[in-house]
């Protein structure tokens, strides 16, 4: 069964405690948290104080997706805030290998995110050092966008790279995931589905999560 990671970006920010309780009571495996700095992406979301508070009520794995420049400056702060998985963008890191070691030394799982324009072959050397690849299936910065179809080809390439090396690396798909395309995404080789709008904007988020889980 896939790992389901609802994205808090699409939640009701005036009722975050209720939204966390909903996730706790659902079949979600992780809670995906999108941190944006207005520099790496053209939007600003939420940061450390919000994640600290979410940590106090959320019982699920916190999957923190940093869409920020110079993420190495904040690794320790996100560990303290309660992140379990910390994902940095390949496009934002000058010293990616060092940053990955830093994340792991702080006891977190390490992820690398790649934008839609970034080819899979750039992961060839780092793949053996990481726990997760976040394949962006939209341009990062906003929820509610359309899934970019050529992501399916990239999932297959990444799956090939991981199995050639006999590694255990999660393939997380982020952006535009719905009940309509989830089966195709999983068939291509994805193991983690991030879903913002299709969960939190649905009439019954608990049921939407359960349906994704059963894809
Ligand atoms: C986009 C974020 C995504 C976003 C997904 O920059 O990384 O995690 O929350 O939202 P949906 O599922 O609405 O496309
Ligand atoms: Zn994300």
PDB file of C-alpha atoms and ligand atoms in Angstrom:
ATOM      1  CA  UNK A   1       0.000   0.000   0.000  1.00  0.00           C
ATOM      2  CA  UNK A   2       1.270   3.514  -0.731  1.00  0.00           C
ATOM      3  CA  UNK A   3       2.334   5.955   1.943  1.00  0.00           C
ATOM      4  CA  UNK A   4      -0.180   8.805   2.029  1.00  0.00           C
ATOM      5  CA  UNK A   5       1.079  12.264   3.003  1.00  0.00           C
ATOM      6  CA  UNK A   6      -1.652  14.932   3.056  1.00  0.00           C
ATOM      7  CA  UNK A   7      -0.196  18.415   2.569  1.00  0.00           C
ATOM      8  CA  UNK A   8      -1.119  20.926   5.272  1.00  0.00           C
ATOM      9  CA  UNK A   9      -0.789  23.783   2.758  1.00  0.00           C
ATOM     10  CA  UNK A  10      -4.384  23.134   1.675  1.00  0.00           C
ATOM     11  CA  UNK A  11      -5.753  22.970   5.244  1.00  0.00           C
ATOM     12  CA  UNK A  12      -7.797  25.596   7.080  1.00  0.00           C
ATOM     13  CA  UNK A  13      -5.135  27.650   8.880  1.00  0.00           C
ATOM     14  CA  UNK A  14      -7.688  29.095  11.306  1.00  0.00           C
ATOM     15  CA  UNK A  15      -8.365  25.573  12.604  1.00  0.00           C
ATOM     16  CA  UNK A  16      -5.000  23.863  12.464  1.00  0.00           C
ATOM     17  CA  UNK A  17      -5.577  21.813  15.630  1.00  0.00           C
ATOM     18  CA  UNK A  18      -8.780  20.363  14.153  1.00  0.00           C
ATOM     19  CA  UNK A  19      -7.006  19.625  10.869  1.00  0.00           C
ATOM     20  CA  UNK A  20      -4.224  17.806  12.757  1.00  0.00           C
ATOM     21  CA  UNK A  21      -6.796  15.783  14.711  1.00  0.00           C
ATOM     22  CA  UNK A  22      -8.448  14.851  11.427  1.00  0.00           C
ATOM     23  CA  UNK A  23      -5.096  13.587  10.117  1.00  0.00           C
ATOM     24  CA  UNK A  24      -4.447  11.709  13.378  1.00  0.00           C
ATOM     25  CA  UNK A  25      -7.801   9.933  12.988  1.00  0.00           C
ATOM     26  CA  UNK A  26      -7.226   9.083   9.324  1.00  0.00           C
ATOM     27  CA  UNK A  27      -5.208   6.435   7.520  1.00  0.00           C
ATOM     28  CA  UNK A  28      -2.614   9.039   6.538  1.00  0.00           C
ATOM     29  CA  UNK A  29       0.944   7.890   7.223  1.00  0.00           C
ATOM     30  CA  UNK A  30       2.727  11.215   7.142  1.00  0.00           C
ATOM     31  CA  UNK A  31       1.807  14.903   7.302  1.00  0.00           C
ATOM     32  CA  UNK A  32       3.537  16.885   4.531  1.00  0.00           C
ATOM     33  CA  UNK A  33       4.622  20.414   5.486  1.00  0.00           C
ATOM     34  CA  UNK A  34       5.573  22.872   2.736  1.00  0.00           C
ATOM     35  CA  UNK A  35       7.970  25.604   3.831  1.00  0.00           C
ATOM     36  CA  UNK A  36       8.410  28.433   1.292  1.00  0.00           C
ATOM     37  CA  UNK A  37      10.678  31.453   1.568  1.00  0.00           C
ATOM     38  CA  UNK A  38       9.589  33.761  -1.254  1.00  0.00           C
ATOM     39  CA  UNK A  39      13.054  33.384  -2.836  1.00  0.00           C
ATOM     40  CA  UNK A  40      13.420  29.792  -3.975  1.00  0.00           C
ATOM     41  CA  UNK A  41       9.733  29.852  -4.909  1.00  0.00           C
ATOM     42  CA  UNK A  42       7.446  32.819  -5.625  1.00  0.00           C
ATOM     43  CA  UNK A  43       5.352  32.301  -2.498  1.00  0.00           C
ATOM     44  CA  UNK A  44       5.678  32.362   1.303  1.00  0.00           C
ATOM     45  CA  UNK A  45       3.901  29.731   3.411  1.00  0.00           C
ATOM     46  CA  UNK A  46       4.670  28.908   7.044  1.00  0.00           C
ATOM     47  CA  UNK A  47       7.766  28.039   9.021  1.00  0.00           C
ATOM     48  CA  UNK A  48       9.266  26.899  12.307  1.00  0.00           C
ATOM     49  CA  UNK A  49       6.745  28.216  14.873  1.00  0.00           C
ATOM     50  CA  UNK A  50       3.842  26.582  13.047  1.00  0.00           C
ATOM     51  CA  UNK A  51       5.667  23.266  12.722  1.00  0.00           C
ATOM     52  CA  UNK A  52       6.587  23.301  16.422  1.00  0.00           C
ATOM     53  CA  UNK A  53       2.921  23.661  17.333  1.00  0.00           C
ATOM     54  CA  UNK A  54       1.768  21.070  14.813  1.00  0.00           C
ATOM     55  CA  UNK A  55       4.307  18.658  16.340  1.00  0.00           C
ATOM     56  CA  UNK A  56       2.589  18.996  19.704  1.00  0.00           C
ATOM     57  CA  UNK A  57      -0.712  17.618  18.398  1.00  0.00           C
ATOM     58  CA  UNK A  58       0.175  15.546  15.338  1.00  0.00           C
ATOM     59  CA  UNK A  59       0.886  11.856  15.946  1.00  0.00           C
ATOM     60  CA  UNK A  60       2.055  11.147  12.384  1.00  0.00           C
ATOM     61  CA  UNK A  61       5.501  11.365  10.798  1.00  0.00           C
ATOM     62  CA  UNK A  62       6.259  14.998   9.922  1.00  0.00           C
ATOM     63  CA  UNK A  63       7.522  15.159   6.331  1.00  0.00           C
ATOM     64  CA  UNK A  64       8.999  18.641   5.924  1.00  0.00           C
ATOM     65  CA  UNK A  65       9.581  19.904   2.377  1.00  0.00           C
ATOM     66  CA  UNK A  66      11.905  22.913   2.351  1.00  0.00           C
ATOM     67  CA  UNK A  67      11.407  25.149  -0.674  1.00  0.00           C
ATOM     68  CA  UNK A  68      14.001  27.610   0.590  1.00  0.00           C
ATOM     69  CA  UNK A  69      17.438  28.916  -0.329  1.00  0.00           C
ATOM     70  CA  UNK A  70      20.371  27.900   1.886  1.00  0.00           C
ATOM     71  CA  UNK A  71      18.462  25.152   3.712  1.00  0.00           C
ATOM     72  CA  UNK A  72      21.677  24.116   5.502  1.00  0.00           C
ATOM     73  CA  UNK A  73      21.307  27.164   7.751  1.00  0.00           C
ATOM     74  CA  UNK A  74      18.039  25.828   9.188  1.00  0.00           C
ATOM     75  CA  UNK A  75      18.589  22.065   9.408  1.00  0.00           C
ATOM     76  CA  UNK A  76      19.085  22.044  13.155  1.00  0.00           C
ATOM     77  CA  UNK A  77      16.114  24.324  13.753  1.00  0.00           C
ATOM     78  CA  UNK A  78      13.796  21.996  11.821  1.00  0.00           C
ATOM     79  CA  UNK A  79      15.143  19.003  13.749  1.00  0.00           C
ATOM     80  CA  UNK A  80      14.332  20.829  17.008  1.00  0.00           C
ATOM     81  CA  UNK A  81      10.888  21.755  15.701  1.00  0.00           C
ATOM     82  CA  UNK A  82      10.138  18.049  15.317  1.00  0.00           C
ATOM     83  CA  UNK A  83      10.683  17.161  11.653  1.00  0.00           C
ATOM     84  CA  UNK A  84      11.110  13.423  11.042  1.00  0.00           C
ATOM     85  CA  UNK A  85      11.948  13.686   7.351  1.00  0.00           C
ATOM     86  CA  UNK A  86      13.694  16.767   5.962  1.00  0.00           C
ATOM     87  CA  UNK A  87      13.739  17.312   2.207  1.00  0.00           C
ATOM     88  CA  UNK A  88      15.878  19.931   0.482  1.00  0.00           C
ATOM     89  CA  UNK A  89      15.858  20.931  -3.178  1.00  0.00           C
ATOM     90  CA  UNK A  90      18.754  19.874  -5.390  1.00  0.00           C
ATOM     91  CA  UNK A  91      18.423  23.257  -7.124  1.00  0.00           C
ATOM     92  CA  UNK A  92      18.896  25.116  -3.812  1.00  0.00           C
ATOM     93  CA  UNK A  93      22.002  23.308  -2.504  1.00  0.00           C
ATOM     94  CA  UNK A  94      25.589  24.119  -3.444  1.00  0.00           C
ATOM     95  CA  UNK A  95      26.866  21.362  -1.160  1.00  0.00           C
ATOM     96  CA  UNK A  96      24.097  18.812  -1.255  1.00  0.00           C
ATOM     97  CA  UNK A  97      26.146  15.902   0.059  1.00  0.00           C
ATOM     98  CA  UNK A  98      27.208  17.866   3.129  1.00  0.00           C
ATOM     99  CA  UNK A  99      23.633  18.975   3.761  1.00  0.00           C
ATOM    100  CA  UNK A 100      22.378  15.376   3.549  1.00  0.00           C
ATOM    101  CA  UNK A 101      24.996  14.228   6.083  1.00  0.00           C
ATOM    102  CA  UNK A 102      23.962  17.093   8.355  1.00  0.00           C
ATOM    103  CA  UNK A 103      20.280  16.052   8.189  1.00  0.00           C
ATOM    104  CA  UNK A 104      21.102  12.421   8.989  1.00  0.00           C
ATOM    105  CA  UNK A 105      23.490  13.335  11.821  1.00  0.00           C
ATOM    106  CA  UNK A 106      20.583  15.168  13.457  1.00  0.00           C
ATOM    107  CA  UNK A 107      18.538  11.956  13.425  1.00  0.00           C
ATOM    108  CA  UNK A 108      16.180  12.784  10.577  1.00  0.00           C
ATOM    109  CA  UNK A 109      15.567  10.934   7.329  1.00  0.00           C
ATOM    110  CA  UNK A 110      16.955  12.849   4.362  1.00  0.00           C
ATOM    111  CA  UNK A 111      15.101  13.681   1.177  1.00  0.00           C
ATOM    112  CA  UNK A 112      16.068  15.426  -2.054  1.00  0.00           C
ATOM    113  CA  UNK A 113      13.414  17.226  -4.098  1.00  0.00           C
ATOM    114  CA  UNK A 114      13.723  17.845  -7.830  1.00  0.00           C
ATOM    115  CA  UNK A 115      11.812  20.412  -9.838  1.00  0.00           C
ATOM    116  CA  UNK A 116       9.982  19.397 -13.030  1.00  0.00           C
ATOM    117  CA  UNK A 117      12.872  20.652 -15.219  1.00  0.00           C
ATOM    118  CA  UNK A 118      15.581  18.742 -13.319  1.00  0.00           C
ATOM    119  CA  UNK A 119      16.613  15.442 -14.928  1.00  0.00           C
ATOM    120  CA  UNK A 120      16.780  12.210 -12.908  1.00  0.00           C
ATOM    121  CA  UNK A 121      20.398  11.542 -13.896  1.00  0.00           C
ATOM    122  CA  UNK A 122      21.509  14.387 -11.566  1.00  0.00           C
ATOM    123  CA  UNK A 123      20.561  12.062  -8.680  1.00  0.00           C
ATOM    124  CA  UNK A 124      22.957   9.305  -9.809  1.00  0.00           C
ATOM    125  CA  UNK A 125      25.648  10.053  -7.215  1.00  0.00           C
ATOM    126  CA  UNK A 126      23.536  11.168  -4.249  1.00  0.00           C
ATOM    127  CA  UNK A 127      20.894   8.427  -4.493  1.00  0.00           C
ATOM    128  CA  UNK A 128      22.851   6.014  -2.265  1.00  0.00           C
ATOM    129  CA  UNK A 129      22.920   8.542   0.582  1.00  0.00           C
ATOM    130  CA  UNK A 130      19.245   9.459   0.817  1.00  0.00           C
ATOM    131  CA  UNK A 131      15.962   8.003   2.077  1.00  0.00           C
ATOM    132  CA  UNK A 132      13.538   9.763  -0.241  1.00  0.00           C
ATOM    133  CA  UNK A 133      13.275  11.577  -3.551  1.00  0.00           C
ATOM    134  CA  UNK A 134      10.481  14.134  -3.867  1.00  0.00           C
ATOM    135  CA  UNK A 135       9.646  14.332  -7.562  1.00  0.00           C
ATOM    136  CA  UNK A 136       7.803  17.585  -8.086  1.00  0.00           C
ATOM    137  CA  UNK A 137       4.926  17.010 -10.467  1.00  0.00           C
ATOM    138  CA  UNK A 138       4.077  20.750 -10.539  1.00  0.00           C
ATOM    139  CA  UNK A 139       6.309  23.794 -10.297  1.00  0.00           C
ATOM    140  CA  UNK A 140       6.791  24.322  -6.569  1.00  0.00           C
ATOM    141  CA  UNK A 141       5.192  27.248  -4.794  1.00  0.00           C
ATOM    142  CA  UNK A 142       1.461  26.656  -4.924  1.00  0.00           C
ATOM    143  CA  UNK A 143      -1.129  24.020  -4.166  1.00  0.00           C
ATOM    144  CA  UNK A 144      -3.981  23.193  -6.507  1.00  0.00           C
ATOM    145  CA  UNK A 145      -2.011  22.958  -9.772  1.00  0.00           C
ATOM    146  CA  UNK A 146      -2.291  20.385 -12.557  1.00  0.00           C
ATOM    147  CA  UNK A 147      -0.103  17.263 -12.553  1.00  0.00           C
ATOM    148  CA  UNK A 148       2.592  17.487 -15.268  1.00  0.00           C
ATOM    149  CA  UNK A 149       2.257  14.262 -17.342  1.00  0.00           C
ATOM    150  CA  UNK A 150       5.961  13.693 -18.109  1.00  0.00           C
ATOM    151  CA  UNK A 151       6.519  13.095 -14.386  1.00  0.00           C
ATOM    152  CA  UNK A 152       5.367   9.518 -15.117  1.00  0.00           C
ATOM    153  CA  UNK A 153       8.446   8.951 -17.283  1.00  0.00           C
ATOM    154  CA  UNK A 154      10.686  10.389 -14.546  1.00  0.00           C
ATOM    155  CA  UNK A 155       9.151   8.037 -11.959  1.00  0.00           C
ATOM    156  CA  UNK A 156      10.082   5.077 -14.165  1.00  0.00           C
ATOM    157  CA  UNK A 157      13.660   6.343 -14.629  1.00  0.00           C
ATOM    158  CA  UNK A 158      14.052   6.892 -10.892  1.00  0.00           C
ATOM    159  CA  UNK A 159      12.623   3.471 -10.065  1.00  0.00           C
ATOM    160  CA  UNK A 160      15.134   1.935 -12.484  1.00  0.00           C
ATOM    161  CA  UNK A 161      18.042   3.789 -10.850  1.00  0.00           C
ATOM    162  CA  UNK A 162      16.945   2.689  -7.360  1.00  0.00           C
ATOM    163  CA  UNK A 163      16.444  -0.968  -8.284  1.00  0.00           C
ATOM    164  CA  UNK A 164      19.715  -1.177 -10.270  1.00  0.00           C
ATOM    165  CA  UNK A 165      21.544  -0.201  -7.080  1.00  0.00           C
ATOM    166  CA  UNK A 166      19.271  -2.354  -4.872  1.00  0.00           C
ATOM    167  CA  UNK A 167      18.478   0.633  -2.653  1.00  0.00           C
ATOM    168  CA  UNK A 168      15.518   1.439  -0.423  1.00  0.00           C
ATOM    169  CA  UNK A 169      14.540   4.963  -1.403  1.00  0.00           C
ATOM    170  CA  UNK A 170      10.970   6.269  -1.312  1.00  0.00           C
ATOM    171  CA  UNK A 171       9.649   7.859  -4.514  1.00  0.00           C
ATOM    172  CA  UNK A 172       7.352  10.678  -3.401  1.00  0.00           C
ATOM    173  CA  UNK A 173       5.144  12.469  -5.916  1.00  0.00           C
ATOM    174  CA  UNK A 174       4.208  16.013  -5.008  1.00  0.00           C
ATOM    175  CA  UNK A 175       1.670  18.173  -6.810  1.00  0.00           C
ATOM    176  CA  UNK A 176      -1.655  17.628  -8.540  1.00  0.00           C
ATOM    177  CA  UNK A 177      -2.229  14.135  -7.118  1.00  0.00           C
ATOM    178  CA  UNK A 178      -5.915  13.176  -7.215  1.00  0.00           C
ATOM    179  CA  UNK A 179      -8.069  10.057  -7.032  1.00  0.00           C
ATOM    180  CA  UNK A 180      -8.129  10.147 -10.839  1.00  0.00           C
ATOM    181  CA  UNK A 181      -4.379   9.943 -11.479  1.00  0.00           C
ATOM    182  CA  UNK A 182      -3.124   8.160  -8.325  1.00  0.00           C
ATOM    183  CA  UNK A 183      -3.390   4.638  -9.760  1.00  0.00           C
ATOM    184  CA  UNK A 184      -1.312   5.585 -12.830  1.00  0.00           C
ATOM    185  CA  UNK A 185       1.294   7.312 -10.640  1.00  0.00           C
ATOM    186  CA  UNK A 186       1.607   4.233  -8.422  1.00  0.00           C
ATOM    187  CA  UNK A 187       1.771   1.904 -11.413  1.00  0.00           C
ATOM    188  CA  UNK A 188       4.771   3.895 -12.667  1.00  0.00           C
ATOM    189  CA  UNK A 189       6.585   3.172  -9.387  1.00  0.00           C
ATOM    190  CA  UNK A 190       5.727   5.896  -6.857  1.00  0.00           C
ATOM    191  CA  UNK A 191       5.650   4.816  -3.200  1.00  0.00           C
ATOM    192  CA  UNK A 192       4.496   8.048  -1.492  1.00  0.00           C
ATOM    193  CA  UNK A 193       1.621  10.277  -2.567  1.00  0.00           C
ATOM    194  CA  UNK A 194       1.451  13.871  -1.345  1.00  0.00           C
ATOM    195  CA  UNK A 195      -2.062  15.264  -1.660  1.00  0.00           C
ATOM    196  CA  UNK A 196      -3.112  18.765  -0.620  1.00  0.00           C
ATOM    197  CA  UNK A 197      -6.231  20.030  -2.374  1.00  0.00           C
ATOM    198  CA  UNK A 198      -7.612  16.583  -3.192  1.00  0.00           C
ATOM    199  CA  UNK A 199      -7.700  15.781   0.536  1.00  0.00           C
ATOM    200  CA  UNK A 200      -8.379  19.010   2.421  1.00  0.00           C
ATOM    201  CA  UNK A 201     -10.743  20.581  -0.118  1.00  0.00           C
ATOM    202  CA  UNK A 202     -12.835  17.429  -0.463  1.00  0.00           C
ATOM    203  CA  UNK A 203     -16.173  16.980   1.310  1.00  0.00           C
ATOM    204  CA  UNK A 204     -14.809  14.071   3.315  1.00  0.00           C
ATOM    205  CA  UNK A 205     -11.019  14.254   3.810  1.00  0.00           C
ATOM    206  CA  UNK A 206     -10.896  11.052   5.907  1.00  0.00           C
ATOM    207  CA  UNK A 207     -12.589   9.155   3.098  1.00  0.00           C
ATOM    208  CA  UNK A 208     -10.363  10.756   0.430  1.00  0.00           C
ATOM    209  CA  UNK A 209      -7.291   9.599   2.365  1.00  0.00           C
ATOM    210  CA  UNK A 210      -8.740   6.083   2.732  1.00  0.00           C
ATOM    211  CA  UNK A 211      -9.434   5.904  -1.019  1.00  0.00           C
ATOM    212  CA  UNK A 212      -5.871   7.004  -1.904  1.00  0.00           C
ATOM    213  CA  UNK A 213      -4.539   4.414   0.535  1.00  0.00           C
ATOM    214  CA  UNK A 214      -6.451   1.684  -1.271  1.00  0.00           C
ATOM    215  CA  UNK A 215      -5.295   2.623  -4.798  1.00  0.00           C
TER     216      UNK A 215
HETATM  217  C1  LIG B   1       3.794  22.660  -3.960  1.00  0.00           C
HETATM  218  C2  LIG B   1       3.906  21.844  -2.702  1.00  0.00           C
HETATM  219  C3  LIG B   1       2.936  20.716  -2.630  1.00  0.00           C
HETATM  220  C4  LIG B   1       1.497  21.145  -2.545  1.00  0.00           C
HETATM  221  C5  LIG B   1       0.644  20.082  -3.167  1.00  0.00           C
HETATM  222  O1  LIG B   1       4.809  23.585  -3.995  1.00  0.00           O
HETATM  223  O2  LIG B   1       5.209  21.275  -2.592  1.00  0.00           O
HETATM  224  O3  LIG B   1       3.251  19.856  -1.536  1.00  0.00           O
HETATM  225  O4  LIG B   1       1.077  21.361  -1.216  1.00  0.00           O
HETATM  226  O5  LIG B   1      -0.651  20.566  -3.293  1.00  0.00           O
HETATM  227  P1  LIG B   1      -1.724  19.909  -4.267  1.00  0.00           P
HETATM  228  O6  LIG B   1      -1.900  18.477  -3.851  1.00  0.00           O
HETATM  229  O7  LIG B   1      -2.933  20.743  -4.052  1.00  0.00           O
HETATM  230  O8  LIG B   1      -1.177  19.996  -5.670  1.00  0.00           O
HETATM  231 ZN1  LIG B   2       5.513  19.686  -0.995  1.00  0.00          ZN
END
